[in-house]
PDB file of C-alpha atoms in Angstrom:
ATOM      1  CA  UNK A 192     -29.333-187.444 -49.301  1.00 61.00           C
ATOM      2  CA  UNK A 193     -28.417-191.014 -48.382  1.00 75.00           C
ATOM      3  CA  UNK A 194     -24.678-191.260 -48.062  1.00 87.00           C
ATOM      4  CA  UNK A 195     -24.355-194.127 -45.660  1.00 95.00           C
ATOM      5  CA  UNK A 196     -26.081-197.487 -45.361  1.00 97.00           C
ATOM      6  CA  UNK A 197     -25.606-200.927 -43.801  1.00 98.00           C
ATOM      7  CA  UNK A 198     -25.622-204.613 -44.734  1.00 98.00           C
ATOM      8  CA  UNK A 199     -24.893-206.443 -41.444  1.00 97.00           C
ATOM      9  CA  UNK A 200     -26.826-209.640 -42.051  1.00 96.00           C
ATOM     10  CA  UNK A 201     -24.989-212.935 -42.238  1.00 96.00           C
ATOM     11  CA  UNK A 202     -24.330-214.283 -45.744  1.00 96.00           C
ATOM     12  CA  UNK A 203     -26.868-217.136 -45.307  1.00 95.00           C
ATOM     13  CA  UNK A 204     -29.521-214.584 -44.367  1.00 95.00           C
ATOM     14  CA  UNK A 205     -28.711-212.463 -47.412  1.00 96.00           C
ATOM     15  CA  UNK A 206     -29.043-215.443 -49.660  1.00 96.00           C
ATOM     16  CA  UNK A 207     -32.261-216.606 -48.009  1.00 95.00           C
ATOM     17  CA  UNK A 208     -33.993-213.310 -48.790  1.00 94.00           C
ATOM     18  CA  UNK A 209     -32.162-212.754 -52.069  1.00 94.00           C
ATOM     19  CA  UNK A 210     -31.970-216.193 -53.782  1.00 92.00           C
ATOM     20  CA  UNK A 211     -29.068-215.427 -56.098  1.00 95.00           C
ATOM     21  CA  UNK A 212     -25.545-216.690 -56.350  1.00 96.00           C
ATOM     22  CA  UNK A 213     -22.907-214.784 -54.391  1.00 97.00           C
ATOM     23  CA  UNK A 214     -19.813-213.912 -56.344  1.00 94.00           C
ATOM     24  CA  UNK A 215     -16.642-213.084 -54.511  1.00 88.00           C
ATOM     25  CA  UNK A 216     -16.148-212.690 -50.713  1.00 94.00           C
ATOM     26  CA  UNK A 217     -18.887-211.453 -48.467  1.00 96.00           C
ATOM     27  CA  UNK A 218     -18.327-209.319 -45.375  1.00 95.00           C
ATOM     28  CA  UNK A 219     -20.976-207.501 -43.342  1.00 96.00           C
ATOM     29  CA  UNK A 220     -20.544-203.744 -43.073  1.00 97.00           C
ATOM     30  CA  UNK A 221     -22.273-201.380 -40.625  1.00 97.00           C
ATOM     31  CA  UNK A 222     -21.156-198.185 -42.328  1.00 97.00           C
ATOM     32  CA  UNK A 223     -21.024-198.342 -46.149  1.00 97.00           C
ATOM     33  CA  UNK A 224     -19.943-194.969 -47.562  1.00 95.00           C
ATOM     34  CA  UNK A 225     -19.028-193.738 -51.042  1.00 94.00           C
ATOM     35  CA  UNK A 226     -16.208-195.754 -52.629  1.00 94.00           C
ATOM     36  CA  UNK A 227     -16.856-198.664 -50.307  1.00 95.00           C
ATOM     37  CA  UNK A 228     -18.037-202.033 -51.607  1.00 96.00           C
ATOM     38  CA  UNK A 229     -21.762-202.739 -51.725  1.00 97.00           C
ATOM     39  CA  UNK A 230     -23.587-205.889 -52.896  1.00 98.00           C
ATOM     40  CA  UNK A 231     -25.577-205.519 -56.097  1.00 98.00           C
ATOM     41  CA  UNK A 232     -27.801-207.529 -58.475  1.00 98.00           C
ATOM     42  CA  UNK A 233     -27.811-206.153 -62.062  1.00 98.00           C
ATOM     43  CA  UNK A 234     -30.289-206.430 -64.914  1.00 98.00           C
ATOM     44  CA  UNK A 235     -27.413-207.780 -67.073  1.00 97.00           C
ATOM     45  CA  UNK A 236     -26.785-210.665 -64.669  1.00 97.00           C
ATOM     46  CA  UNK A 237     -29.948-210.994 -62.573  1.00 97.00           C
ATOM     47  CA  UNK A 238     -28.929-214.297 -60.944  1.00 96.00           C
ATOM     48  CA  UNK A 239     -25.719-212.996 -59.394  1.00 98.00           C
ATOM     49  CA  UNK A 240     -24.866-210.839 -56.323  1.00 98.00           C
ATOM     50  CA  UNK A 241     -21.784-208.805 -57.191  1.00 97.00           C
ATOM     51  CA  UNK A 242     -19.494-206.462 -55.325  1.00 97.00           C
ATOM     52  CA  UNK A 243     -19.306-202.913 -56.686  1.00 97.00           C
ATOM     53  CA  UNK A 244     -18.085-199.555 -55.447  1.00 97.00           C
ATOM     54  CA  UNK A 245     -20.633-197.064 -54.089  1.00 97.00           C
ATOM     55  CA  UNK A 246     -20.658-193.912 -56.276  1.00 95.00           C
ATOM     56  CA  UNK A 247     -20.937-194.042 -60.048  1.00 95.00           C
ATOM     57  CA  UNK A 248     -17.852-193.425 -62.155  1.00 93.00           C
ATOM     58  CA  UNK A 249     -19.004-192.582 -65.727  1.00 90.00           C
ATOM     59  CA  UNK A 250     -17.654-194.890 -68.401  1.00 88.00           C
ATOM     60  CA  UNK A 251     -15.790-192.024 -70.061  1.00 85.00           C
ATOM     61  CA  UNK A 252     -14.216-190.624 -66.905  1.00 87.00           C
ATOM     62  CA  UNK A 253     -10.442-190.027 -66.981  1.00 85.00           C
ATOM     63  CA  UNK A 254      -9.921-191.593 -63.499  1.00 87.00           C
ATOM     64  CA  UNK A 255     -11.881-193.595 -61.009  1.00 88.00           C
ATOM     65  CA  UNK A 256     -11.967-190.792 -58.431  1.00 87.00           C
ATOM     66  CA  UNK A 257     -15.283-189.408 -57.347  1.00 82.00           C
ATOM     67  CA  UNK A 258     -15.334-185.717 -58.144  1.00 76.00           C
ATOM     68  CA  UNK A 259     -19.006-185.021 -57.357  1.00 76.00           C
ATOM     69  CA  UNK A 260     -22.063-186.711 -55.806  1.00 83.00           C
ATOM     70  CA  UNK A 261     -22.893-189.724 -57.928  1.00 89.00           C
ATOM     71  CA  UNK A 262     -24.035-191.941 -55.128  1.00 93.00           C
ATOM     72  CA  UNK A 263     -27.552-190.469 -55.054  1.00 95.00           C
ATOM     73  CA  UNK A 264     -29.633-190.150 -58.257  1.00 96.00           C
ATOM     74  CA  UNK A 265     -32.766-188.036 -58.221  1.00 96.00           C
ATOM     75  CA  UNK A 266     -35.400-190.180 -59.958  1.00 97.00           C
ATOM     76  CA  UNK A 267     -37.307-187.070 -61.180  1.00 96.00           C
ATOM     77  CA  UNK A 268     -34.234-185.704 -62.972  1.00 96.00           C
ATOM     78  CA  UNK A 269     -32.519-188.899 -64.093  1.00 97.00           C
ATOM     79  CA  UNK A 270     -33.379-188.401 -67.769  1.00 97.00           C
ATOM     80  CA  UNK A 271     -32.021-184.829 -67.711  1.00 96.00           C
ATOM     81  CA  UNK A 272     -28.541-185.813 -66.545  1.00 94.00           C
ATOM     82  CA  UNK A 273     -25.753-186.680 -68.949  1.00 93.00           C
ATOM     83  CA  UNK A 274     -24.264-189.251 -66.575  1.00 93.00           C
ATOM     84  CA  UNK A 275     -27.517-191.123 -65.857  1.00 96.00           C
ATOM     85  CA  UNK A 276     -29.660-190.845 -68.992  1.00 96.00           C
ATOM     86  CA  UNK A 277     -27.600-193.371 -70.936  1.00 96.00           C
ATOM     87  CA  UNK A 278     -27.818-195.834 -68.040  1.00 97.00           C
ATOM     88  CA  UNK A 279     -31.530-195.591 -68.013  1.00 97.00           C
ATOM     89  CA  UNK A 280     -31.845-195.932 -71.778  1.00 97.00           C
ATOM     90  CA  UNK A 281     -29.652-199.081 -71.783  1.00 97.00           C
ATOM     91  CA  UNK A 282     -31.458-200.424 -68.651  1.00 97.00           C
ATOM     92  CA  UNK A 283     -28.375-200.533 -66.494  1.00 98.00           C
ATOM     93  CA  UNK A 284     -30.570-200.989 -63.430  1.00 98.00           C
ATOM     94  CA  UNK A 285     -29.594-202.794 -60.275  1.00 98.00           C
ATOM     95  CA  UNK A 286     -30.848-203.826 -56.885  1.00 98.00           C
ATOM     96  CA  UNK A 287     -28.779-202.513 -53.916  1.00 98.00           C
ATOM     97  CA  UNK A 288     -29.054-205.020 -51.009  1.00 98.00           C
ATOM     98  CA  UNK A 289     -29.097-203.437 -47.523  1.00 98.00           C
ATOM     99  CA  UNK A 290     -30.644-203.815 -44.071  1.00 97.00           C
ATOM    100  CA  UNK A 291     -30.766-200.135 -43.093  1.00 98.00           C
ATOM    101  CA  UNK A 292     -29.646-196.669 -44.043  1.00 97.00           C
ATOM    102  CA  UNK A 293     -28.604-193.629 -42.042  1.00 97.00           C
ATOM    103  CA  UNK A 294     -29.956-190.041 -42.258  1.00 96.00           C
ATOM    104  CA  UNK A 295     -28.943-186.993 -40.224  1.00 95.00           C
ATOM    105  CA  UNK A 296     -31.042-184.418 -38.456  1.00 94.00           C
ATOM    106  CA  UNK A 297     -29.588-180.908 -38.015  1.00 92.00           C
ATOM    107  CA  UNK A 298     -30.147-179.675 -34.422  1.00 91.00           C
ATOM    108  CA  UNK A 299     -28.329-176.596 -33.113  1.00 88.00           C
ATOM    109  CA  UNK A 300     -25.450-177.057 -35.522  1.00 86.00           C
ATOM    110  CA  UNK A 301     -25.063-180.752 -34.767  1.00 90.00           C
ATOM    111  CA  UNK A 302     -25.689-183.676 -37.115  1.00 92.00           C
ATOM    112  CA  UNK A 303     -27.648-186.394 -35.212  1.00 94.00           C
ATOM    113  CA  UNK A 304     -27.735-189.700 -37.048  1.00 95.00           C
ATOM    114  CA  UNK A 305     -30.785-191.965 -37.231  1.00 96.00           C
ATOM    115  CA  UNK A 306     -30.980-195.495 -38.508  1.00 97.00           C
ATOM    116  CA  UNK A 307     -33.954-196.588 -40.716  1.00 97.00           C
ATOM    117  CA  UNK A 308     -34.999-200.171 -41.043  1.00 97.00           C
ATOM    118  CA  UNK A 309     -37.836-202.198 -42.580  1.00 97.00           C
ATOM    119  CA  UNK A 310     -39.175-204.468 -39.774  1.00 96.00           C
ATOM    120  CA  UNK A 311     -40.032-207.950 -40.923  1.00 92.00           C
ATOM    121  CA  UNK A 312     -37.435-207.899 -43.641  1.00 94.00           C
ATOM    122  CA  UNK A 313     -33.859-208.797 -42.634  1.00 94.00           C
ATOM    123  CA  UNK A 314     -32.715-207.222 -45.850  1.00 97.00           C
ATOM    124  CA  UNK A 315     -34.424-205.047 -48.493  1.00 98.00           C
ATOM    125  CA  UNK A 316     -33.478-203.669 -51.897  1.00 98.00           C
ATOM    126  CA  UNK A 317     -33.134-200.105 -53.115  1.00 98.00           C
ATOM    127  CA  UNK A 318     -33.393-199.262 -56.761  1.00 98.00           C
ATOM    128  CA  UNK A 319     -30.116-198.255 -58.357  1.00 98.00           C
ATOM    129  CA  UNK A 320     -28.133-197.751 -61.543  1.00 98.00           C
ATOM    130  CA  UNK A 321     -24.665-199.157 -62.267  1.00 98.00           C
ATOM    131  CA  UNK A 322     -21.820-198.309 -64.628  1.00 96.00           C
ATOM    132  CA  UNK A 323     -18.581-199.949 -65.809  1.00 95.00           C
ATOM    133  CA  UNK A 324     -15.362-197.950 -66.069  1.00 92.00           C
ATOM    134  CA  UNK A 325     -12.295-199.633 -67.649  1.00 92.00           C
ATOM    135  CA  UNK A 326      -8.923-198.658 -66.279  1.00 87.00           C
ATOM    136  CA  UNK A 327      -5.801-198.108 -68.483  1.00 84.00           C
ATOM    137  CA  UNK A 328      -4.773-201.720 -67.817  1.00 84.00           C
ATOM    138  CA  UNK A 329      -8.067-203.001 -69.243  1.00 87.00           C
ATOM    139  CA  UNK A 330      -9.532-203.987 -65.779  1.00 90.00           C
ATOM    140  CA  UNK A 331     -13.200-203.426 -65.051  1.00 93.00           C
ATOM    141  CA  UNK A 332     -14.147-201.064 -62.253  1.00 94.00           C
ATOM    142  CA  UNK A 333     -17.867-201.338 -61.553  1.00 97.00           C
ATOM    143  CA  UNK A 334     -19.809-198.770 -59.578  1.00 97.00           C
ATOM    144  CA  UNK A 335     -23.371-197.995 -58.556  1.00 98.00           C
ATOM    145  CA  UNK A 336     -25.628-195.233 -57.276  1.00 97.00           C
ATOM    146  CA  UNK A 337     -29.019-195.301 -55.576  1.00 97.00           C
ATOM    147  CA  UNK A 338     -32.233-193.809 -56.854  1.00 98.00           C
ATOM    148  CA  UNK A 339     -33.917-191.319 -54.523  1.00 97.00           C
ATOM    149  CA  UNK A 340     -37.438-189.855 -54.344  1.00 97.00           C
ATOM    150  CA  UNK A 341     -39.435-187.492 -52.146  1.00 97.00           C
ATOM    151  CA  UNK A 342     -39.261-188.697 -48.529  1.00 96.00           C
ATOM    152  CA  UNK A 343     -42.193-190.154 -46.616  1.00 97.00           C
ATOM    153  CA  UNK A 344     -43.060-188.484 -43.300  1.00 96.00           C
ATOM    154  CA  UNK A 345     -40.862-190.818 -41.240  1.00 96.00           C
ATOM    155  CA  UNK A 346     -37.758-189.864 -43.178  1.00 96.00           C
ATOM    156  CA  UNK A 347     -38.798-186.349 -44.066  1.00 95.00           C
ATOM    157  CA  UNK A 348     -39.030-185.383 -40.390  1.00 95.00           C
ATOM    158  CA  UNK A 349     -35.310-186.036 -40.108  1.00 94.00           C
ATOM    159  CA  UNK A 350     -33.893-185.266 -43.546  1.00 86.00           C
ATOM    160  CA  UNK A 351     -33.819-181.486 -44.233  1.00 83.00           C
ATOM    161  CA  UNK A 352     -34.020-181.980 -48.005  1.00 86.00           C
ATOM    162  CA  UNK A 353     -36.968-184.343 -47.679  1.00 92.00           C
ATOM    163  CA  UNK A 354     -35.415-187.130 -49.734  1.00 96.00           C
ATOM    164  CA  UNK A 355     -35.098-190.913 -49.287  1.00 96.00           C
ATOM    165  CA  UNK A 356     -33.771-193.988 -51.132  1.00 97.00           C
ATOM    166  CA  UNK A 357     -36.267-195.745 -53.413  1.00 98.00           C
ATOM    167  CA  UNK A 358     -37.069-198.859 -51.398  1.00 98.00           C
ATOM    168  CA  UNK A 359     -38.674-201.465 -53.606  1.00 98.00           C
ATOM    169  CA  UNK A 360     -41.548-203.661 -52.638  1.00 97.00           C
ATOM    170  CA  UNK A 361     -40.551-207.326 -52.938  1.00 96.00           C
ATOM    171  CA  UNK A 362     -42.847-207.786 -55.859  1.00 95.00           C
ATOM    172  CA  UNK A 363     -41.206-204.886 -57.756  1.00 97.00           C
ATOM    173  CA  UNK A 364     -37.564-206.064 -57.427  1.00 97.00           C
ATOM    174  CA  UNK A 365     -37.791-208.236 -60.582  1.00 96.00           C
ATOM    175  CA  UNK A 366     -39.580-205.397 -62.402  1.00 98.00           C
ATOM    176  CA  UNK A 367     -36.720-203.017 -61.662  1.00 98.00           C
ATOM    177  CA  UNK A 368     -34.362-205.522 -63.396  1.00 98.00           C
ATOM    178  CA  UNK A 369     -36.732-206.111 -66.343  1.00 97.00           C
ATOM    179  CA  UNK A 370     -35.065-204.792 -69.491  1.00 97.00           C
ATOM    180  CA  UNK A 371     -38.374-205.038 -71.363  1.00 97.00           C
ATOM    181  CA  UNK A 372     -40.033-202.339 -69.292  1.00 97.00           C
ATOM    182  CA  UNK A 373     -40.048-198.784 -70.635  1.00 97.00           C
ATOM    183  CA  UNK A 374     -38.201-195.983 -68.903  1.00 97.00           C
ATOM    184  CA  UNK A 375     -41.505-194.552 -67.754  1.00 97.00           C
ATOM    185  CA  UNK A 376     -42.596-197.885 -66.342  1.00 98.00           C
ATOM    186  CA  UNK A 377     -39.366-198.182 -64.401  1.00 98.00           C
ATOM    187  CA  UNK A 378     -39.559-194.625 -63.039  1.00 98.00           C
ATOM    188  CA  UNK A 379     -43.130-195.317 -61.930  1.00 98.00           C
ATOM    189  CA  UNK A 380     -41.590-197.584 -59.255  1.00 98.00           C
ATOM    190  CA  UNK A 381     -39.671-194.662 -57.766  1.00 98.00           C
ATOM    191  CA  UNK A 382     -42.125-193.660 -55.091  1.00 98.00           C
ATOM    192  CA  UNK A 383     -41.842-193.231 -51.307  1.00 97.00           C
ATOM    193  CA  UNK A 384     -42.004-196.416 -49.313  1.00 97.00           C
ATOM    194  CA  UNK A 385     -44.890-196.441 -46.762  1.00 97.00           C
ATOM    195  CA  UNK A 386     -44.161-195.035 -43.324  1.00 94.00           C
ATOM    196  CA  UNK A 387     -46.102-197.834 -41.586  1.00 94.00           C
ATOM    197  CA  UNK A 388     -43.608-200.447 -42.783  1.00 96.00           C
ATOM    198  CA  UNK A 389     -40.470-198.573 -41.600  1.00 97.00           C
ATOM    199  CA  UNK A 390     -38.865-197.836 -38.250  1.00 97.00           C
ATOM    200  CA  UNK A 391     -36.251-195.311 -37.124  1.00 96.00           C
ATOM    201  CA  UNK A 392     -34.162-194.674 -34.073  1.00 96.00           C
ATOM    202  CA  UNK A 393     -31.237-192.533 -32.991  1.00 96.00           C
ATOM    203  CA  UNK A 394     -27.721-194.004 -33.143  1.00 96.00           C
ATOM    204  CA  UNK A 395     -24.374-192.837 -31.814  1.00 93.00           C
ATOM    205  CA  UNK A 396     -22.627-189.905 -33.463  1.00 93.00           C
ATOM    206  CA  UNK A 397     -19.694-192.289 -33.883  1.00 93.00           C
ATOM    207  CA  UNK A 398     -21.267-193.282 -37.231  1.00 93.00           C
ATOM    208  CA  UNK A 399     -20.463-189.766 -38.479  1.00 91.00           C
ATOM    209  CA  UNK A 400     -16.703-190.553 -38.540  1.00 89.00           C
ATOM    210  CA  UNK A 401     -15.343-191.397 -42.005  1.00 84.00           C
ATOM    211  CA  UNK A 402     -13.815-194.852 -42.079  1.00 88.00           C
ATOM    212  CA  UNK A 403     -10.319-195.312 -43.459  1.00 86.00           C
ATOM    213  CA  UNK A 404      -8.048-198.327 -43.878  1.00 84.00           C
ATOM    214  CA  UNK A 405      -5.933-197.236 -40.945  1.00 86.00           C
ATOM    215  CA  UNK A 406      -8.894-196.206 -38.815  1.00 88.00           C
ATOM    216  CA  UNK A 407     -11.887-198.347 -39.762  1.00 89.00           C
ATOM    217  CA  UNK A 408     -15.330-197.306 -38.506  1.00 93.00           C
ATOM    218  CA  UNK A 409     -17.411-200.376 -39.359  1.00 93.00           C
ATOM    219  CA  UNK A 410     -18.319-201.960 -36.014  1.00 92.00           C
ATOM    220  CA  UNK A 411     -21.783-203.417 -35.471  1.00 93.00           C
ATOM    221  CA  UNK A 412     -22.090-201.141 -32.388  1.00 93.00           C
ATOM    222  CA  UNK A 413     -22.794-198.289 -34.744  1.00 94.00           C
ATOM    223  CA  UNK A 414     -26.305-199.768 -35.437  1.00 95.00           C
ATOM    224  CA  UNK A 415     -27.308-199.860 -31.714  1.00 94.00           C
ATOM    225  CA  UNK A 416     -29.938-197.408 -30.502  1.00 93.00           C
ATOM    226  CA  UNK A 417     -29.257-194.705 -27.959  1.00 86.00           C
ATOM    227  CA  UNK A 418     -30.801-194.614 -24.509  1.00 69.00           C
ATOM    228  CA  UNK A 419     -32.375-191.491 -23.014  1.00 41.00           C
ATOM    229  CA  UNK A 420     -29.057-190.394 -21.661  1.00 43.00           C
ATOM    230  CA  UNK A 421     -27.728-190.097 -25.215  1.00 44.00           C
ATOM    231  CA  UNK A 422     -25.201-192.841 -24.647  1.00 44.00           C
ATOM    232  CA  UNK A 423     -24.827-195.897 -26.877  1.00 40.00           C
ATOM    233  CA  UNK A 424     -26.333-199.014 -25.431  1.00 38.00           C
ATOM    234  CA  UNK A 425     -23.515-201.426 -24.642  1.00 42.00           C
ATOM    235  CA  UNK A 426     -23.913-205.113 -25.436  1.00 40.00           C
ATOM    236  CA  UNK A 427     -25.089-207.067 -22.455  1.00 40.00           C
ATOM    237  CA  UNK A 428     -22.410-209.537 -21.518  1.00 38.00           C
ATOM    238  CA  UNK A 429     -23.285-212.662 -19.572  1.00 41.00           C
ATOM    239  CA  UNK A 430     -22.546-212.266 -15.892  1.00 42.00           C
ATOM    240  CA  UNK A 431     -19.604-214.228 -14.582  1.00 39.00           C
ATOM    241  CA  UNK A 432     -20.778-217.319 -12.771  1.00 45.00           C
ATOM    242  CA  UNK A 433     -20.477-217.062  -9.020  1.00 48.00           C
ATOM    243  CA  UNK A 434     -18.035-219.611  -7.706  1.00 46.00           C
ATOM    244  CA  UNK A 435     -19.357-221.221  -4.625  1.00 53.00           C
ATOM    245  CA  UNK A 436     -16.805-221.892  -1.910  1.00 50.00           C
ATOM    246  CA  UNK A 437     -16.660-225.600  -1.069  1.00 51.00           C
ATOM    247  CA  UNK A 438     -18.205-226.390   2.250  1.00 56.00           C
ATOM    248  CA  UNK A 439     -15.605-227.457   4.736  1.00 50.00           C
ATOM    249  CA  UNK A 440     -16.996-230.156   7.009  1.00 53.00           C
ATOM    250  CA  UNK A 441     -16.972-229.136  10.626  1.00 56.00           C
ATOM    251  CA  UNK A 442     -14.558-231.096  12.819  1.00 52.00           C
ATOM    252  CA  UNK A 443     -16.350-233.446  15.166  1.00 55.00           C
ATOM    253  CA  UNK A 444     -16.429-232.308  18.782  1.00 53.00           C
ATOM    254  CA  UNK A 445     -13.671-233.750  20.914  1.00 50.00           C
ATOM    255  CA  UNK A 446     -14.666-236.804  22.962  1.00 51.00           C
ATOM    256  CA  UNK A 447     -15.555-236.310  26.614  1.00 50.00           C
ATOM    257  CA  UNK A 448     -12.380-236.693  28.689  1.00 42.00           C
ATOM    258  CA  UNK A 449     -12.264-237.580  32.351  1.00 45.00           C
ATOM    259  CA  UNK A 450     -11.796-234.632  34.687  1.00 44.00           C
ATOM    260  CA  UNK A 451      -8.273-235.152  36.104  1.00 39.00           C
ATOM    261  CA  UNK A 452      -8.887-232.699  38.869  1.00 39.00           C
ATOM    262  CA  UNK A 453     -12.105-234.018  40.118  1.00 40.00           C
TER     263      UNK A 453
END
């Protein structure tokens, strides 16, 4: 299931492709994991981009600690789950803005990460649900999870459970936020995104490391592809300019002197 994704675009690029109003501070992130902030557009406020925590906390939870996987929501089972069914009924849908997601391939006991992008779109949106938990002090704590569906071949070749996030076509983003659509109409949008419009490549296993406040793991280098030697490609730095030594003019030859011994 999708447990990590990225939003590394600059704010102006995010707003260009998602013409909404940004609320709060924006900061790119190359390794968004559960409990981290993501950037969301909700059906309740479809003109705003808001920050929310990744991983749904049910409104009736006793604490805001994640106790089980609520960051991925199987679209085929959403109406069978106590946590998600009320969110669908009340149309608590949202768009999750990202520019890629990671999935891992199991090879000889190792987890090898791949990055998946949508070429031609600097950002794209995944269908999601969101929920509001209110803490004992009366403060809102908003969270979200992403809808998943059966994987296309590009993702399924890597993901052992054959699942992928529900990537929405641009024309369907507004539909996912449309409160007038029925649940069946909304769920009809939860289908695999076409392989031909996606791309994947291996990235460093450094992305596997969980990020903490004391040891952040958010650098843009996590998104770089690997070369054939399985080493991360390093950014190409401009070569230092060669300093030319100044030319020292040659001293003129000494004038001809008379031969004193002639």
